[in-house]
């Protein structure tokens, strides 16, 4: 189920906090059935699809790197 969703977009669509989505992705939380339903709806799918085995040729998605992005250097104001 490959989608180009950010954690923030998924959280908004599912009605959950973005930090909770991050913690789920890193395996630090165990979602309830209610949260799984919300996530499945956000993916326009169903709970069963979240648990299906990978099909031939599919590879598991790697979680995004954690942490904040480095700040860009500000250009000096002249």
CSV table of N, CA and C in Angstrom, one decimal:
chain,number,residue,atom,x,y,z
A,1,UNK,N,0.8,-1.2,0.0
A,1,UNK,CA,0.0,0.0,0.0
A,1,UNK,C,0.9,1.2,0.0
A,2,UNK,N,1.5,1.5,-1.1
A,2,UNK,CA,2.4,2.6,-1.2
A,2,UNK,C,1.7,3.9,-1.5
A,3,UNK,N,1.8,4.9,-0.7
A,3,UNK,CA,1.2,6.2,-0.8
A,3,UNK,C,2.3,7.2,-0.5
A,4,UNK,N,2.2,8.4,-1.1
A,4,UNK,CA,3.1,9.5,-0.8
A,4,UNK,C,2.5,10.4,0.2
A,5,UNK,N,2.3,9.9,1.4
A,5,UNK,CA,1.7,10.7,2.5
A,5,UNK,C,2.7,11.0,3.5
A,6,UNK,N,2.7,12.3,4.0
A,6,UNK,CA,3.6,12.6,5.1
A,6,UNK,C,2.9,12.2,6.4
A,7,UNK,N,3.6,12.1,7.4
A,7,UNK,CA,3.0,11.8,8.7
A,7,UNK,C,1.9,12.8,9.1
A,8,UNK,N,2.2,14.0,8.8
A,8,UNK,CA,1.2,15.1,9.1
A,8,UNK,C,-0.1,14.9,8.3
A,9,UNK,N,0.1,14.6,7.0
A,9,UNK,CA,-1.1,14.4,6.1
A,9,UNK,C,-1.9,13.2,6.6
A,10,UNK,N,-1.2,12.1,6.9
A,10,UNK,CA,-1.9,10.9,7.4
A,10,UNK,C,-2.6,11.2,8.7
A,11,UNK,N,-1.9,11.9,9.6
A,11,UNK,CA,-2.5,12.2,10.9
A,11,UNK,C,-3.8,13.0,10.8
A,12,UNK,N,-3.8,14.0,9.9
A,12,UNK,CA,-4.9,14.8,9.7
A,12,UNK,C,-6.1,14.0,9.1
A,13,UNK,N,-5.8,13.2,8.1
A,13,UNK,CA,-6.8,12.4,7.4
A,13,UNK,C,-7.4,11.3,8.4
A,14,UNK,N,-6.5,10.8,9.3
A,14,UNK,CA,-7.0,9.8,10.3
A,14,UNK,C,-7.6,10.4,11.5
A,15,UNK,N,-7.3,11.7,11.8
A,15,UNK,CA,-7.9,12.3,13.0
A,15,UNK,C,-7.1,11.9,14.2
A,16,UNK,N,-5.8,11.7,14.1
A,16,UNK,CA,-4.9,11.4,15.2
A,16,UNK,C,-3.7,12.4,15.2
A,17,UNK,N,-3.0,12.4,16.3
A,17,UNK,CA,-1.9,13.3,16.4
A,17,UNK,C,-0.7,12.9,15.6
A,18,UNK,N,0.0,13.8,15.0
A,18,UNK,CA,1.2,13.5,14.2
A,18,UNK,C,2.2,12.8,14.9
A,19,UNK,N,2.5,13.2,16.2
A,19,UNK,CA,3.5,12.5,17.0
A,19,UNK,C,3.1,11.1,17.3
A,20,UNK,N,1.8,10.8,17.3
A,20,UNK,CA,1.4,9.4,17.5
A,20,UNK,C,1.7,8.6,16.3
A,21,UNK,N,1.4,9.2,15.1
A,21,UNK,CA,1.7,8.5,13.9
A,21,UNK,C,3.2,8.2,13.8
A,22,UNK,N,4.1,9.1,14.2
A,22,UNK,CA,5.5,8.9,14.2
A,22,UNK,C,5.9,7.8,15.2
A,23,UNK,N,5.3,7.7,16.4
A,23,UNK,CA,5.5,6.7,17.3
A,23,UNK,C,5.1,5.3,16.8
A,24,UNK,N,3.9,5.3,16.1
A,24,UNK,CA,3.5,4.0,15.5
A,24,UNK,C,4.5,3.5,14.5
A,25,UNK,N,4.9,4.5,13.6
A,25,UNK,CA,5.9,4.1,12.6
A,25,UNK,C,7.2,3.5,13.2
A,26,UNK,N,7.6,4.0,14.3
A,26,UNK,CA,8.8,3.5,14.9
A,26,UNK,C,8.6,2.4,15.9
A,27,UNK,N,7.4,1.9,16.0
A,27,UNK,CA,7.1,0.7,16.8
A,27,UNK,C,7.1,1.0,18.3
A,28,UNK,N,6.8,2.2,18.6
A,28,UNK,CA,6.8,2.6,20.0
A,28,UNK,C,5.4,2.6,20.6
A,29,UNK,N,4.4,2.5,19.8
A,29,UNK,CA,3.0,2.5,20.2
A,29,UNK,C,2.3,1.2,19.7
A,30,UNK,N,1.3,0.8,20.4
A,30,UNK,CA,0.4,-0.3,19.9
A,30,UNK,C,-1.0,0.3,19.6
A,31,UNK,N,-1.4,0.4,18.4
A,31,UNK,CA,-2.7,1.0,18.1
A,31,UNK,C,-3.9,0.2,18.5
A,32,UNK,N,-4.9,0.9,18.8
A,32,UNK,CA,-6.2,0.2,19.1
A,32,UNK,C,-6.9,-0.2,17.8
A,33,UNK,N,-7.9,-1.0,17.9
A,33,UNK,CA,-8.7,-1.3,16.7
A,33,UNK,C,-9.3,0.0,16.1
A,34,UNK,N,-9.7,0.9,17.0
A,34,UNK,CA,-10.3,2.1,16.5
A,34,UNK,C,-9.3,2.9,15.7
A,35,UNK,N,-8.1,3.0,16.2
A,35,UNK,CA,-7.0,3.8,15.5
A,35,UNK,C,-6.7,3.1,14.2
A,36,UNK,N,-6.7,1.7,14.2
A,36,UNK,CA,-6.4,1.0,12.9
A,36,UNK,C,-7.5,1.3,11.9
A,37,UNK,N,-8.8,1.4,12.3
A,37,UNK,CA,-9.9,1.7,11.4
A,37,UNK,C,-9.7,3.1,10.8
A,38,UNK,N,-9.3,4.1,11.7
A,38,UNK,CA,-9.1,5.4,11.2
A,38,UNK,C,-7.9,5.5,10.2
A,39,UNK,N,-6.8,4.8,10.5
A,39,UNK,CA,-5.7,4.7,9.5
A,39,UNK,C,-6.1,4.1,8.2
A,40,UNK,N,-6.8,3.0,8.3
A,40,UNK,CA,-7.3,2.3,7.1
A,40,UNK,C,-8.1,3.2,6.2
A,41,UNK,N,-9.1,3.9,6.9
A,41,UNK,CA,-9.9,4.9,6.2
A,41,UNK,C,-9.1,6.0,5.5
A,42,UNK,N,-8.1,6.4,6.2
A,42,UNK,CA,-7.2,7.5,5.7
A,42,UNK,C,-6.5,7.0,4.4
A,43,UNK,N,-6.2,5.7,4.4
A,43,UNK,CA,-5.6,5.1,3.2
A,43,UNK,C,-6.6,4.6,2.2
A,44,UNK,N,-7.9,4.9,2.4
A,44,UNK,CA,-9.0,4.5,1.5
A,44,UNK,C,-8.9,3.0,1.4
A,45,UNK,N,-8.8,2.3,2.5
A,45,UNK,CA,-8.6,0.8,2.6
A,45,UNK,C,-9.4,0.3,3.7
A,46,UNK,N,-9.1,-1.0,4.1
A,46,UNK,CA,-9.7,-1.6,5.3
A,46,UNK,C,-8.6,-2.2,6.2
A,47,UNK,N,-9.0,-2.6,7.3
A,47,UNK,CA,-8.0,-3.1,8.3
A,47,UNK,C,-7.3,-4.3,7.8
A,48,UNK,N,-8.1,-5.2,7.1
A,48,UNK,CA,-7.5,-6.4,6.6
A,48,UNK,C,-6.3,-6.1,5.7
A,49,UNK,N,-6.4,-5.1,4.9
A,49,UNK,CA,-5.3,-4.7,4.0
A,49,UNK,C,-4.0,-4.3,4.8
A,50,UNK,N,-4.2,-3.8,6.0
A,50,UNK,CA,-3.0,-3.4,6.8
A,50,UNK,C,-2.2,-4.6,7.2
A,51,UNK,N,-2.9,-5.8,7.2
A,51,UNK,CA,-2.2,-7.0,7.8
A,51,UNK,C,-1.9,-8.0,6.7
A,52,UNK,N,-2.2,-7.7,5.5
A,52,UNK,CA,-1.9,-8.7,4.4
A,52,UNK,C,-0.4,-8.9,4.2
A,53,UNK,N,-0.1,-10.2,3.9
A,53,UNK,CA,1.4,-10.4,3.6
A,53,UNK,C,1.8,-9.7,2.3
A,54,UNK,N,3.1,-9.4,2.2
A,54,UNK,CA,3.6,-8.8,1.0
A,54,UNK,C,3.3,-9.7,-0.2
A,55,UNK,N,3.0,-9.1,-1.4
A,55,UNK,CA,2.8,-9.9,-2.6
A,55,UNK,C,4.2,-10.1,-3.2
A,56,UNK,N,4.2,-11.1,-4.2
A,56,UNK,CA,5.5,-11.3,-4.9
A,56,UNK,C,6.0,-10.1,-5.5
A,57,UNK,N,7.3,-9.8,-5.3
A,57,UNK,CA,7.9,-8.6,-5.9
A,57,UNK,C,7.8,-7.4,-5.0
A,58,UNK,N,6.9,-7.4,-4.0
A,58,UNK,CA,6.8,-6.2,-3.1
A,58,UNK,C,7.9,-6.2,-2.0
A,59,UNK,N,8.3,-5.1,-1.7
A,59,UNK,CA,9.2,-4.9,-0.6
A,59,UNK,C,8.6,-4.1,0.5
A,60,UNK,N,9.0,-4.3,1.8
A,60,UNK,CA,8.4,-3.6,2.9
A,60,UNK,C,9.0,-2.1,2.8
A,61,UNK,N,8.1,-1.2,3.1
A,61,UNK,CA,8.5,0.2,3.2
A,61,UNK,C,9.4,0.5,4.4
A,62,UNK,N,10.5,1.2,4.3
A,62,UNK,CA,11.3,1.5,5.4
A,62,UNK,C,10.7,2.8,6.0
A,63,UNK,N,10.7,2.9,7.3
A,63,UNK,CA,10.3,4.2,7.9
A,63,UNK,C,11.2,5.3,7.6
A,64,UNK,N,10.6,6.5,7.6
A,64,UNK,CA,11.5,7.7,7.4
A,64,UNK,C,12.4,7.9,8.5
A,65,UNK,N,13.5,8.6,8.3
A,65,UNK,CA,14.5,8.9,9.3
A,65,UNK,C,13.8,9.8,10.4
A,66,UNK,N,14.1,9.5,11.6
A,66,UNK,CA,13.5,10.3,12.7
A,66,UNK,C,14.3,11.6,12.9
A,67,UNK,N,13.8,12.5,13.7
A,67,UNK,CA,14.4,13.7,14.0
A,67,UNK,C,14.0,14.9,13.2
A,68,UNK,N,14.6,16.0,13.5
A,68,UNK,CA,14.2,17.2,12.7
A,68,UNK,C,15.2,17.4,11.6
A,69,UNK,N,14.8,18.1,10.6
A,69,UNK,CA,15.7,18.5,9.5
A,69,UNK,C,16.6,19.6,10.1
A,70,UNK,N,17.8,19.6,9.5
A,70,UNK,CA,18.8,20.7,9.9
A,70,UNK,C,18.2,22.0,9.4
A,71,UNK,N,18.4,23.0,10.2
A,71,UNK,CA,18.0,24.4,9.7
A,71,UNK,C,18.9,24.8,8.6
A,72,UNK,N,18.3,25.5,7.6
A,72,UNK,CA,19.0,26.0,6.5
A,72,UNK,C,19.7,27.3,7.0
A,73,UNK,N,20.9,27.5,6.5
A,73,UNK,CA,21.6,28.7,6.9
A,73,UNK,C,20.9,29.9,6.3
A,74,UNK,N,20.7,30.9,7.1
A,74,UNK,CA,20.1,32.1,6.7
A,74,UNK,C,21.1,33.0,5.9
A,75,UNK,N,20.6,33.6,4.8
A,75,UNK,CA,21.4,34.5,4.1
A,75,UNK,C,21.5,35.8,4.8
A,76,UNK,N,22.7,36.3,4.9
A,76,UNK,CA,22.8,37.6,5.6
A,76,UNK,C,22.0,38.7,4.9
A,77,UNK,N,21.4,39.5,5.7
A,77,UNK,CA,20.7,40.7,5.1
A,77,UNK,C,21.6,41.8,4.9
A,78,UNK,N,21.7,42.4,3.7
A,78,UNK,CA,22.6,43.4,3.4
A,78,UNK,C,21.9,44.7,3.3
